[in-house]
Amino acid sequence: MIHKILIANRGEIAVRVIRACRDLHIKSVAVYTEPDYECLHVKVADEAYRIGTDAIRGYLDGKRIVEIAKACGADAIHPGYGFLSENYEFAKECEEAGIIFIGPKSDVIRKMGNKNIARYLMKKNGIPIVPGTEKLNHCALEEIKLQALKIGYPVILKASGGGGGRGIRVVHKEEDLERSFEACKREALSFFKNDEVFMEKYVINPRHIEFQILADNYGNIIHLCERDCSIQRRHQKIIEIAPCPSISEKLRKTIGVTAVAAAKAVGYTNVGTVEFLLDDYNRFYFMEMNTRIQVEHPITEEITGIDLITRQIRIANGEILDLEQSDIKPRGFAIEARITAENVWKNFIPSPGKITEYFPALGPSVRVDSHLYKDYTVPPYYDSLLAKLIVKGSSYDSAVNRLERALKEFVIDDIRTTVPFLIAITKIREFRRGYFDTSFIETHMEELLEKTEDRHQENKEEVIAAIAAALQKIKESRQS
């Protein structure tokens, strides 16, 4: 039985896990580095231990975290998302120390964490994948060029161990291939300590659809429907919707069955996400599997009524899944907007600082997952996510209306945030209709900025003109 859980993370997700622990009457343990001493997860946990002075290094020190877990008597470790959540070596350290890792087995994380291995396993088990190559690091440049010609431009270079939008380069013409390949390798080595890179056909303007998986330790696997994550900027998700407002029930069932088959093919356990690209002809391709809880998990909770964090803990505790696929009947639509500390007018650069006012949105069918409070100082060292605003409606239209209302009520001062930009998204016709793809932000950027009402921005017209010119240059370079 699990009696105490150490949360190997920080911020919003750490607070979310601590709340789940309280719901289950399980003791919670927070860890923090020196700059995070005032973070909310440290304040609300039953126990808290410092893991170093460096802002980042402590959260990546798996050995130290396992030592603290053993010393404080924690039975299990929840990794959250990011940091060590998909590090198979950390999961293995937990297993070897006799500590329950709340997630899949380390070998599954290893296999699915390497995109080349994952592609091989999916292809072997009849799961559709995007045409592509194995790792290219051993290939000469001329051979890589031939591979690109065989696949057909545009192509996308990806880090084998990548994720979170890192280690990705889209190449539209041969003369950019060498530079992009080297840049992709450098970024992959820097972020993932693995410079393996492979190539795929770049699916132009797809929809990004992901299925939530729930699996116990005894072979029972179901999906909890899909999320549409197409509203993104530079491969980083901004708004997510559950279920997808633009696919048919028949297609939903087909992709759902495929997602479960993918999970069964690798012996998956606990909570995970199978991600697909969906093209204009409703052909879908396996993209990757995230072997952890996702940032956007709350919208699945809202439409299914299933608490995914408590389910993670219960499955890790050895419970048999008491749900069948026929039990999953989504109700209504839920939308999540990621509110970040970024200056939209300066190419979304981070905007850390002290929060002098904080009034999160309230009201019917509105939820906020956050680690913020008044007078908290947002540090400059971490991801810029401040809060997740989640709304629910009986229809997609009512959910969008509620999102707009809630965003307008949301107050975070005295730092720059993306709230005004998110409000602008709710005003775009295509978003309101539910018909969009991953090119939405880039396609509508000028219109979005014109609709962004930001009292902090004085030279709005000049900035919009400069951004429009830059976007036009990018389009011209792709066409040349």
Short mmCIF file of C-alpha atoms in Angstrom, two decimals, residues 208-212 224-230 239-247 252 296-304 308 330-337 390-396 399 431 436:
data_model
loop_
_atom_site.label_atom_id
_atom_site.label_comp_id
_atom_site.label_asym_id
_atom_site.label_seq_id
_atom_site.Cartn_x
_atom_site.Cartn_y
_atom_site.Cartn_z
CA HIS A 208 -2.79 17.12 -33.92
CA ILE A 209 -5.02 14.54 -32.23
CA GLU A 210 -4.06 12.58 -29.11
CA PHE A 211 -5.84 9.77 -27.26
CA GLN A 212 -5.68 9.38 -23.49
CA LEU A 224 -10.68 8.07 -22.58
CA CYS A 225 -11.36 9.71 -25.97
CA GLU A 226 -9.28 12.30 -27.72
CA ARG A 227 -7.97 15.83 -27.39
CA ASP A 228 -7.39 18.24 -30.26
CA CYS A 229 -4.04 19.97 -29.71
CA SER A 230 -3.78 21.73 -33.07
CA ILE A 239 -5.12 25.60 -26.41
CA GLU A 240 -6.45 22.03 -26.22
CA ILE A 241 -10.01 20.78 -26.74
CA ALA A 242 -11.76 17.55 -25.75
CA PRO A 243 -13.24 15.92 -27.68
CA CYS A 244 -12.12 17.12 -31.12
CA PRO A 245 -14.99 19.20 -32.55
CA SER A 246 -14.29 18.30 -36.18
CA ILE A 247 -14.02 14.51 -36.46
CA ARG A 252 -13.02 8.63 -33.39
CA GLU A 296 -3.68 19.07 -20.82
CA HIS A 297 -5.07 16.10 -18.85
CA PRO A 298 -7.75 18.22 -17.05
CA ILE A 299 -9.99 18.50 -20.13
CA THR A 300 -10.23 14.72 -20.33
CA GLU A 301 -11.14 14.68 -16.65
CA GLU A 302 -13.88 17.24 -17.28
CA ILE A 303 -15.61 15.34 -20.10
CA THR A 304 -15.29 11.85 -18.57
CA LEU A 308 -6.47 10.86 -13.92
CA PRO A 330 -17.87 11.84 -22.87
CA ARG A 331 -20.27 14.64 -21.99
CA GLY A 332 -20.01 18.08 -23.55
CA PHE A 333 -16.80 19.84 -24.51
CA ALA A 334 -13.88 21.08 -22.41
CA ILE A 335 -11.18 23.57 -23.43
CA GLU A 336 -7.86 24.33 -21.75
CA ALA A 337 -5.96 27.58 -22.33
CA ILE A 390 -10.20 24.89 -18.04
CA VAL A 391 -13.81 25.47 -19.04
CA LYS A 392 -16.65 23.13 -19.92
CA GLY A 393 -19.83 23.54 -21.97
CA SER A 394 -22.66 21.35 -23.17
CA SER A 395 -21.66 22.24 -26.76
CA TYR A 396 -18.43 23.40 -28.37
CA ALA A 399 -17.46 26.13 -24.20
CA PHE A 431 -11.62 28.70 -34.00
CA PHE A 436 -8.47 24.51 -37.77
#
